mmCIF file of C-alpha atoms in Angstrom:
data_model
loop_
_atom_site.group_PDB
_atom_site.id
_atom_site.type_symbol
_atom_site.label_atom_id
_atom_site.label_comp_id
_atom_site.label_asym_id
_atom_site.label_seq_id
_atom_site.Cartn_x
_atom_site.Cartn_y
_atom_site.Cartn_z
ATOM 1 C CA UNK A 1 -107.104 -54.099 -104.405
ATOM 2 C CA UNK A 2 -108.694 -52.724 -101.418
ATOM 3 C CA UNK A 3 -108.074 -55.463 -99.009
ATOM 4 C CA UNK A 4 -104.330 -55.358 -99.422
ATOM 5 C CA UNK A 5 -104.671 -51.009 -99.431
ATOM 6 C CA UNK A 6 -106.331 -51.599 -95.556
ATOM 7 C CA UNK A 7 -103.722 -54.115 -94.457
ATOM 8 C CA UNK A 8 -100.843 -51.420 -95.538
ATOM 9 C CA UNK A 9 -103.066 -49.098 -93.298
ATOM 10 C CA UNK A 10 -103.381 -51.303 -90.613
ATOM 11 C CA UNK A 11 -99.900 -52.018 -90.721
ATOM 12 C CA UNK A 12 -98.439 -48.596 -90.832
ATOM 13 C CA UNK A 13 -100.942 -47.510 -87.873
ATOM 14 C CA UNK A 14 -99.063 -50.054 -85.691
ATOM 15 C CA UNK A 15 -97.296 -48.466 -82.665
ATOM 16 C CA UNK A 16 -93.449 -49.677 -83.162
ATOM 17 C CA UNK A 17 -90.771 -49.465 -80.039
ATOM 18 C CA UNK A 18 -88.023 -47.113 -81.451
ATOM 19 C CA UNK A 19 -85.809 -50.621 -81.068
ATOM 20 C CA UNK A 20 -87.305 -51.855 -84.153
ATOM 21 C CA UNK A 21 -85.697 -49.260 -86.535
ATOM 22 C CA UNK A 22 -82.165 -50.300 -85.024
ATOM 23 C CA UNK A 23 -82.140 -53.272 -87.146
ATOM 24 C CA UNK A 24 -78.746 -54.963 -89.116
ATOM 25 C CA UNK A 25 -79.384 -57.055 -92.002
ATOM 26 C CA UNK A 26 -77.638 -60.570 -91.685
ATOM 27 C CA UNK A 27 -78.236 -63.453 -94.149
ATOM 28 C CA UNK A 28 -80.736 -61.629 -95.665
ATOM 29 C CA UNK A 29 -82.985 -61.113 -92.536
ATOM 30 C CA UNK A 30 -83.267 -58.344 -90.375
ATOM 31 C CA UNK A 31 -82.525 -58.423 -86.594
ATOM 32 C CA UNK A 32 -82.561 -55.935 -83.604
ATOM 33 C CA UNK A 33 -79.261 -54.275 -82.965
ATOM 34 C CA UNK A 34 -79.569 -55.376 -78.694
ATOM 35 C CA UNK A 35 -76.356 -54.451 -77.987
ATOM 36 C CA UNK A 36 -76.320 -50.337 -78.075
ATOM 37 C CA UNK A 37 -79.524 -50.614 -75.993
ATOM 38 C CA UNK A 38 -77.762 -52.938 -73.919
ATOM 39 C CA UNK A 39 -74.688 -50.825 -73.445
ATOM 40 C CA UNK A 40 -76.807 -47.344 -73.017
ATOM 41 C CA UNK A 41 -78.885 -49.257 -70.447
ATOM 42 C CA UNK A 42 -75.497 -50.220 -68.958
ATOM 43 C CA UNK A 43 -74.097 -47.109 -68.511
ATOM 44 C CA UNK A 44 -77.342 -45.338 -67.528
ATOM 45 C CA UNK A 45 -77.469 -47.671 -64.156
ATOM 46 C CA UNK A 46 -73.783 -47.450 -63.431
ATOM 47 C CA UNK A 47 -74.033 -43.967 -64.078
ATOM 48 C CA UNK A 48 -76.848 -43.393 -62.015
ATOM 49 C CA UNK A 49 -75.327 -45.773 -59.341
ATOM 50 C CA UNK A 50 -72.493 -43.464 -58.893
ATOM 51 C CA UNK A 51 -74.413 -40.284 -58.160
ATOM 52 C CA UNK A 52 -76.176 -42.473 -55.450
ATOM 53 C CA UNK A 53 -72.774 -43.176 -53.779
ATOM 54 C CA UNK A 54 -71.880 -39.853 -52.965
ATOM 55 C CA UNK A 55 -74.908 -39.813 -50.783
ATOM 56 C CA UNK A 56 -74.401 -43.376 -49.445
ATOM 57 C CA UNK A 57 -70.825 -43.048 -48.486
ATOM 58 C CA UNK A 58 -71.218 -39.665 -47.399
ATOM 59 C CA UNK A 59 -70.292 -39.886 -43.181
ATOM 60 C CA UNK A 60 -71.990 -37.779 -40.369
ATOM 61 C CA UNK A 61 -68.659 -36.014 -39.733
ATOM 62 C CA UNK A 62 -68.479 -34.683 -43.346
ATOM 63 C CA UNK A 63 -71.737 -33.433 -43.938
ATOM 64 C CA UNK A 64 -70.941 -31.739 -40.187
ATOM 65 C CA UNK A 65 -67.918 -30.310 -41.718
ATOM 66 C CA UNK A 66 -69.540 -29.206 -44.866
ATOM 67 C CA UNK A 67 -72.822 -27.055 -42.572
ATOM 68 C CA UNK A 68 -70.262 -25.880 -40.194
ATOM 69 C CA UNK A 69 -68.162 -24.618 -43.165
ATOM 70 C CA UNK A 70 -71.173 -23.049 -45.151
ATOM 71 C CA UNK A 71 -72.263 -21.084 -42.075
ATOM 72 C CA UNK A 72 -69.086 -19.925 -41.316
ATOM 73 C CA UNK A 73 -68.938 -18.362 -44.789
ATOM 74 C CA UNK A 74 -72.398 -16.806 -44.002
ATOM 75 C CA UNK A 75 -70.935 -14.895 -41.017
ATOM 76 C CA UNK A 76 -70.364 -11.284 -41.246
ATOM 77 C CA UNK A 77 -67.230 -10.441 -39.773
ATOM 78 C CA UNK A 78 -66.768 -7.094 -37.574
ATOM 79 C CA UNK A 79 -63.462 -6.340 -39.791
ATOM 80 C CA UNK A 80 -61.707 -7.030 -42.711
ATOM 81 C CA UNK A 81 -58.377 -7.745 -40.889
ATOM 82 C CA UNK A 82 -60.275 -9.613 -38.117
ATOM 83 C CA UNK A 83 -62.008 -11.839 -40.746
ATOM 84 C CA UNK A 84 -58.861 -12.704 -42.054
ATOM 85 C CA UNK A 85 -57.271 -13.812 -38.862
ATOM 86 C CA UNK A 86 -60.330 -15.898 -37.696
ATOM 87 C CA UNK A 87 -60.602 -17.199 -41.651
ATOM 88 C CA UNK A 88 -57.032 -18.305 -40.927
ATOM 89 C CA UNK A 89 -57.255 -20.097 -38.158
ATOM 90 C CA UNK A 90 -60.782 -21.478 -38.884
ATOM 91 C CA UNK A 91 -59.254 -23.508 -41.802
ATOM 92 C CA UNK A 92 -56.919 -23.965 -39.913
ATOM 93 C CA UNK A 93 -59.053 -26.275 -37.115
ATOM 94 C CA UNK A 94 -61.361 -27.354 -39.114
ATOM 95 C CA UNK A 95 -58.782 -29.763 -41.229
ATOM 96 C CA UNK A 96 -55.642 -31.521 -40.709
ATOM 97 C CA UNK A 97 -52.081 -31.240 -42.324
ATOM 98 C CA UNK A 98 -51.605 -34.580 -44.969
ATOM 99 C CA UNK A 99 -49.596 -35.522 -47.599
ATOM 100 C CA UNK A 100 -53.311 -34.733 -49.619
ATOM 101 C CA UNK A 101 -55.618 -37.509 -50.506
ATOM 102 C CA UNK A 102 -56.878 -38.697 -53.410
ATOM 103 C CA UNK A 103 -60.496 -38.368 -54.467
ATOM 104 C CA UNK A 104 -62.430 -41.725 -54.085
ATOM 105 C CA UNK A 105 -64.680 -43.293 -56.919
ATOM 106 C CA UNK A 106 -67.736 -42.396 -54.728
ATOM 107 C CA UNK A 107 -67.513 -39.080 -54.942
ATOM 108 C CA UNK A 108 -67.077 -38.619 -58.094
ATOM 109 C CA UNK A 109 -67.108 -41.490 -61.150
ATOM 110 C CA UNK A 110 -65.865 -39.551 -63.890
ATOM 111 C CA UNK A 111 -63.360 -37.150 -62.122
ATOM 112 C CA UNK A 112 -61.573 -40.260 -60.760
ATOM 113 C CA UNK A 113 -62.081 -42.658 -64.224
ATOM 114 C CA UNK A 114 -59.937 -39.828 -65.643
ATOM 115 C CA UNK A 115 -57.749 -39.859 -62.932
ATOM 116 C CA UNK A 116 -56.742 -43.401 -63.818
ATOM 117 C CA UNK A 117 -55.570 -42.162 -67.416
ATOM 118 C CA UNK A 118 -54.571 -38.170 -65.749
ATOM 119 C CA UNK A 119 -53.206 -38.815 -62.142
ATOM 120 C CA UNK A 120 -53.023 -35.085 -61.114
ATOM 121 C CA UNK A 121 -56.715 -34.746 -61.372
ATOM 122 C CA UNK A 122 -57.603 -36.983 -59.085
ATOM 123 C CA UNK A 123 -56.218 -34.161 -56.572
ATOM 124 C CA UNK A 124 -59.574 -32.112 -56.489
ATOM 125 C CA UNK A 125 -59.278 -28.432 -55.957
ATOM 126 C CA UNK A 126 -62.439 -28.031 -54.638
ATOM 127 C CA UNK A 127 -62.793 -26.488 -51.417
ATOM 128 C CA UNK A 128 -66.215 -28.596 -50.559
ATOM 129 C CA UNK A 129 -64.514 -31.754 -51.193
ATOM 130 C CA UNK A 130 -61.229 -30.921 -48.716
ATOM 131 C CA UNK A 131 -63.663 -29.667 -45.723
ATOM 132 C CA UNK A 132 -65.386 -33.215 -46.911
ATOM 133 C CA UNK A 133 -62.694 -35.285 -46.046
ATOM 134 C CA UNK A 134 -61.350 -32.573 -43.331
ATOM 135 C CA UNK A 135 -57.871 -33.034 -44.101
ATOM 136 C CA UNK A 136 -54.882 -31.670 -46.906
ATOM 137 C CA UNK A 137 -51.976 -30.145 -47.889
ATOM 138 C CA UNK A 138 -50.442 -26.338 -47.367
ATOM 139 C CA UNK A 139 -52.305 -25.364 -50.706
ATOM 140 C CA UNK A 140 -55.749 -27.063 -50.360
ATOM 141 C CA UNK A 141 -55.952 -25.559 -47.163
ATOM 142 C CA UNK A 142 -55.593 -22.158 -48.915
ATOM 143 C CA UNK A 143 -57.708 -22.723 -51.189
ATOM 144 C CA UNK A 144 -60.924 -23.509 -48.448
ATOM 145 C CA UNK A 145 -59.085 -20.416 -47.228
ATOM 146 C CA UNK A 146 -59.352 -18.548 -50.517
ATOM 147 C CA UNK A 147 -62.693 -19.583 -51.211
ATOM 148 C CA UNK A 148 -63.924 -18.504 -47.564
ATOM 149 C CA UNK A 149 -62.519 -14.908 -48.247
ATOM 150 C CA UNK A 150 -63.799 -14.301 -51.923
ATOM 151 C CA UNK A 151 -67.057 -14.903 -50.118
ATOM 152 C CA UNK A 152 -66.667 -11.256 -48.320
ATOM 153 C CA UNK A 153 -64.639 -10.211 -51.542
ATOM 154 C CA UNK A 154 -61.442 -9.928 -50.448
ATOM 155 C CA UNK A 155 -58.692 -10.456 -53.006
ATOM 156 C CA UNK A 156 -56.116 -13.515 -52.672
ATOM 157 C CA UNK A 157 -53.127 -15.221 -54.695
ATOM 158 C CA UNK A 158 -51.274 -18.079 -53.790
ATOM 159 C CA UNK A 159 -47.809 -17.597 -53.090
ATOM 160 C CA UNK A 160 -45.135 -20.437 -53.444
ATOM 161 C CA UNK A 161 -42.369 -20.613 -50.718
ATOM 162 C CA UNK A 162 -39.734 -23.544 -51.615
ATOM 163 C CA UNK A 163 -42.660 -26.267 -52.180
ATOM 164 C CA UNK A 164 -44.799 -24.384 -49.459
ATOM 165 C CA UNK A 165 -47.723 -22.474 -50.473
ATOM 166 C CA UNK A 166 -49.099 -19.732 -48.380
ATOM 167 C CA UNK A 167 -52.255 -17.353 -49.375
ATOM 168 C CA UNK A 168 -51.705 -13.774 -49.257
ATOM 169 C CA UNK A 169 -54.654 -11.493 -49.536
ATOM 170 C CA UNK A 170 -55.177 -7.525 -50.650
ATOM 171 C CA UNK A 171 -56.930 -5.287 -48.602
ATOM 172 C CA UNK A 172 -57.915 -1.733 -48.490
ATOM 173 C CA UNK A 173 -55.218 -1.812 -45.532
ATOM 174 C CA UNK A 174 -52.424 -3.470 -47.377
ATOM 175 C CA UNK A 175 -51.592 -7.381 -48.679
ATOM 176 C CA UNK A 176 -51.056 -9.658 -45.555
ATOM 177 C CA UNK A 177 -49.408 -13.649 -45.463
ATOM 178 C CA UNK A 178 -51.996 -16.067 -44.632
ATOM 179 C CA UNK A 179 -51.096 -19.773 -43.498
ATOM 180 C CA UNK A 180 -53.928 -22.212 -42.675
ATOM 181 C CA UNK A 181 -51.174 -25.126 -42.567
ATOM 182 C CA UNK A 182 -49.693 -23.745 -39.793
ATOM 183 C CA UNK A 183 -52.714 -21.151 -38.386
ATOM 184 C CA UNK A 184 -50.549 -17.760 -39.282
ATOM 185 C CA UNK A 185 -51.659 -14.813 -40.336
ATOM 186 C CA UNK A 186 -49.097 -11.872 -40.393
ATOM 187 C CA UNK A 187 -50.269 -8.022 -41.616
ATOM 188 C CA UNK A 188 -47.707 -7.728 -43.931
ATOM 189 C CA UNK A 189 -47.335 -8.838 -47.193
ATOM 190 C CA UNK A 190 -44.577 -11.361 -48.596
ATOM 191 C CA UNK A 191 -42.414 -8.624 -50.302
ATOM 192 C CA UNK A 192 -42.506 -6.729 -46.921
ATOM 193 C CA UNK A 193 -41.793 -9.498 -44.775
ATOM 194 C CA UNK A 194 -38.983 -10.642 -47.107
ATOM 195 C CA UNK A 195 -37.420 -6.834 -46.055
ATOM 196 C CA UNK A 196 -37.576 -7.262 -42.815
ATOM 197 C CA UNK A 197 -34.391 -7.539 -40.355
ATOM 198 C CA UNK A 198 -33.009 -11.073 -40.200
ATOM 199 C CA UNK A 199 -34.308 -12.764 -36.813
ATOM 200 C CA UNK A 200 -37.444 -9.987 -36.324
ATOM 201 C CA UNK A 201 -39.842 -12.611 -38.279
ATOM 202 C CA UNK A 202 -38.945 -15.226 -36.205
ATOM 203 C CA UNK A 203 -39.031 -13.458 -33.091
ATOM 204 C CA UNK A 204 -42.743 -12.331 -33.726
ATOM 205 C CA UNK A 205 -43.504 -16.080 -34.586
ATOM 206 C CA UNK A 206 -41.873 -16.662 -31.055
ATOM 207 C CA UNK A 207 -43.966 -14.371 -29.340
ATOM 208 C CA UNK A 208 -46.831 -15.912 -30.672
ATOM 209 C CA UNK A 209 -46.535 -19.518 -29.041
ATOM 210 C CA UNK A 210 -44.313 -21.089 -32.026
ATOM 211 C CA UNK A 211 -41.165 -23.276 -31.097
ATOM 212 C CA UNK A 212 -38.156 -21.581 -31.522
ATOM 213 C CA UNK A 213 -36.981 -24.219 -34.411
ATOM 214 C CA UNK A 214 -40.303 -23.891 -36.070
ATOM 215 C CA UNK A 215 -40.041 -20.112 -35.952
ATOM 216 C CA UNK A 216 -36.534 -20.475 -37.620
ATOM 217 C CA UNK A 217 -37.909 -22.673 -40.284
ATOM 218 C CA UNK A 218 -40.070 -20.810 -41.490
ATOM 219 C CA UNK A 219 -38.438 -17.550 -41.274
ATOM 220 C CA UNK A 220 -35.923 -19.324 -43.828
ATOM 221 C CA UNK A 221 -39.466 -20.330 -46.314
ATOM 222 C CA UNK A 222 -39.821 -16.596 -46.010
ATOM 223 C CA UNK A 223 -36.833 -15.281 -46.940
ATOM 224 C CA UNK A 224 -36.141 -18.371 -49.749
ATOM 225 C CA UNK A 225 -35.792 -17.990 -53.400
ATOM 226 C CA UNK A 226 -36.933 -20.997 -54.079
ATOM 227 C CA UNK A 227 -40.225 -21.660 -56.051
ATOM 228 C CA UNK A 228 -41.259 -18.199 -54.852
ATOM 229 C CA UNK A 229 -43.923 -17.486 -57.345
ATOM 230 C CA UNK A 230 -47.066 -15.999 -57.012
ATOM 231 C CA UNK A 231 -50.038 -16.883 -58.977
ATOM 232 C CA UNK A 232 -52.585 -13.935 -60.297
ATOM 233 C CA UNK A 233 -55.100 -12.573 -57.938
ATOM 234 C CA UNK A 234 -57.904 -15.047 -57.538
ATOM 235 C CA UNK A 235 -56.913 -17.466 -59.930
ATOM 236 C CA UNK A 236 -56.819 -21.001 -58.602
ATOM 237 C CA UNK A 237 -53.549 -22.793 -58.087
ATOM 238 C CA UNK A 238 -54.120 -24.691 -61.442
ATOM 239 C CA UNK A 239 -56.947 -23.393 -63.641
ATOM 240 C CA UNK A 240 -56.231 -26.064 -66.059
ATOM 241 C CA UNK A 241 -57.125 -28.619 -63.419
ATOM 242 C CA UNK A 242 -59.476 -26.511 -62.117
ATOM 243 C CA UNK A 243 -61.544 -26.318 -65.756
ATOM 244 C CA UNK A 244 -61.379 -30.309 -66.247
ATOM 245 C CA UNK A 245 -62.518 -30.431 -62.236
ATOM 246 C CA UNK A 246 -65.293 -28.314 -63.372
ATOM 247 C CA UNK A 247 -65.992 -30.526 -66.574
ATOM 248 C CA UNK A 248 -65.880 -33.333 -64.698
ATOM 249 C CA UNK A 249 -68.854 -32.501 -62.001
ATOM 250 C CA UNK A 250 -71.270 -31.561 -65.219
ATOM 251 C CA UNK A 251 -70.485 -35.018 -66.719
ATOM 252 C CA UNK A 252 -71.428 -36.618 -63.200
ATOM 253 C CA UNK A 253 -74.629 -35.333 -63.395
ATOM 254 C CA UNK A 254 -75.163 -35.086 -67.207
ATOM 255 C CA UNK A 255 -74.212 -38.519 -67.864
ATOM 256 C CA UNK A 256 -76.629 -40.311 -65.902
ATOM 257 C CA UNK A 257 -79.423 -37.724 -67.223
ATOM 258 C CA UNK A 258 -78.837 -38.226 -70.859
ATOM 259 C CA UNK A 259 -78.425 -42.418 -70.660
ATOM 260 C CA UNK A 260 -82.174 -42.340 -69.493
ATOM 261 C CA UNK A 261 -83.582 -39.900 -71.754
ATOM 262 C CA UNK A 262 -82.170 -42.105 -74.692
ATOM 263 C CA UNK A 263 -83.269 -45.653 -72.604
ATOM 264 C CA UNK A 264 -86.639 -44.509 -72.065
ATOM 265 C CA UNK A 265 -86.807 -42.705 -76.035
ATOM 266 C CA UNK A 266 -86.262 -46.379 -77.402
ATOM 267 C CA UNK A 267 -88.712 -48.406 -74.990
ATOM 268 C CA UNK A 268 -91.400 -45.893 -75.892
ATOM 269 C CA UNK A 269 -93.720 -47.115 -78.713
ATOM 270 C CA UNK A 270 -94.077 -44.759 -81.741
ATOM 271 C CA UNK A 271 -96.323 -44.146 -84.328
ATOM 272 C CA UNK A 272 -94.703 -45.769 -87.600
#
């Protein structure tokens, strides 16, 4: 009886790989379930491939973009209403008027696998990723814009003008109409502007170096009716969007971190 009781010992002392308690019987003998360690090692490289493409692909002129950007947002300005006129037309040089982009697999996996199944997502809201690519649309220029000034705590909302979208921010001085798309700022707000004598908003635009058409043009976004809603004071343009943008940088990171921590958990031999 005692030769059998040390075998058990022996046998129990063994260090076992945490694979051997993923076993499936079949026909009566038990086999290692391969295939979950197979898929979690999968994932964990492909994963972890992905966060090394945003590095990879990353160009000179972007990550120029991005230091330029973060030490402009460093800078303290000599006045509020000055800050918001060089703000304005900082954004306003630093990217270029498009249609918007899409955001590529490379910089970031899961924001763009949902994109496949959510298409509006893959149009990122983040104001690192639009100085990134250095070019977008009237309202992901305002919102680099809006995320430059809620660095010095000034107080924006985005303001829709008949599918154009301008920024207008609150001062101690008053609310003024900030355009990055077309490098405008004007010290009065959208209400006030809207009151103003036909022709006098134009004229001003005139005086400033804008082409007479242009100036007429967007007098008339001013004065329209059309889509002219304001969101609430430093909310983003979707916070929806905005949320599942959020959720979908943790999971970039997250993903990749918990694959390992369950690869390396069932290589490592245990005590039985």
């Amino acid at each position: 009886m005692a030769g059998p009781r040390r075998s058990n010992l022996q046998e129990s002392d063994r260090l076992k790989s945490p694979m051997e308690y993923f076993v499936s019987e079949r026909n009566g003998e038990e086999k290692p379930r391969v295939l979950p360690f197979a898929i979690l090692l999968a994932v964990a490289c492909m994963s972890s491939l992905g966060v090394s493409a945003r590095f990879w692909f990353a160009d000179g002129r972007s990550l120029q973009r991005l230091v330029d950007y973060q030490t402009f947002k460093l800078l303290s300005p000599p006045s509020i209403q000055q800050s918001l006129r060089c703000a304005t037309a900082y954004v306003h040089r630093l990217t270029e008027h498009s249609s918007g982009r899409d955001l590529a697999i490379w910089e970031n996996w899961t924001q763009w696998l949902v994109g496949q199944f959510y298409s509006p997502i893959l149009r990122t809201q983040n104001p690192r990723w639009i100085v990134a690519g250095g070019r977008g649309d009237c309202s992901e220029r305002a919102a680099v814009l809006q995320d430059l000034l809620g660095c010095h705590g000034i107080e924006t909302r985005f303001v829709g003008l008949g599918g154009h979208v301008v920024l207008e921010a609150r001062t101690e001085a008053g609310t003024s109409v900030l355009d990055p798309d077309y490098g405008i700022s004007m010290d009065l707000g959208i209400e006030q502007l809207q009151q103003q004598p036909a022709g006098q908003v134009a004229a001003e635009l005139i005086r400033r170096g804008m082409t007479v058409p242009s100036s007429v043009q967007y007098e008339q976004l001013i004065l329209t009716d059309f889509d002219n809603i304001p969101s609430d004071w430093n909310a983003p343009l979707s916070p929806r969007l905005k949320r599942l943008e959020e959720f979908c940088e943790i999971a970039f990171w997250l993903v990749p971190a918990v694959s390992w921590l369950f690869v390396v958990w069932m290589v490592i031999p245990v005590r039985d």
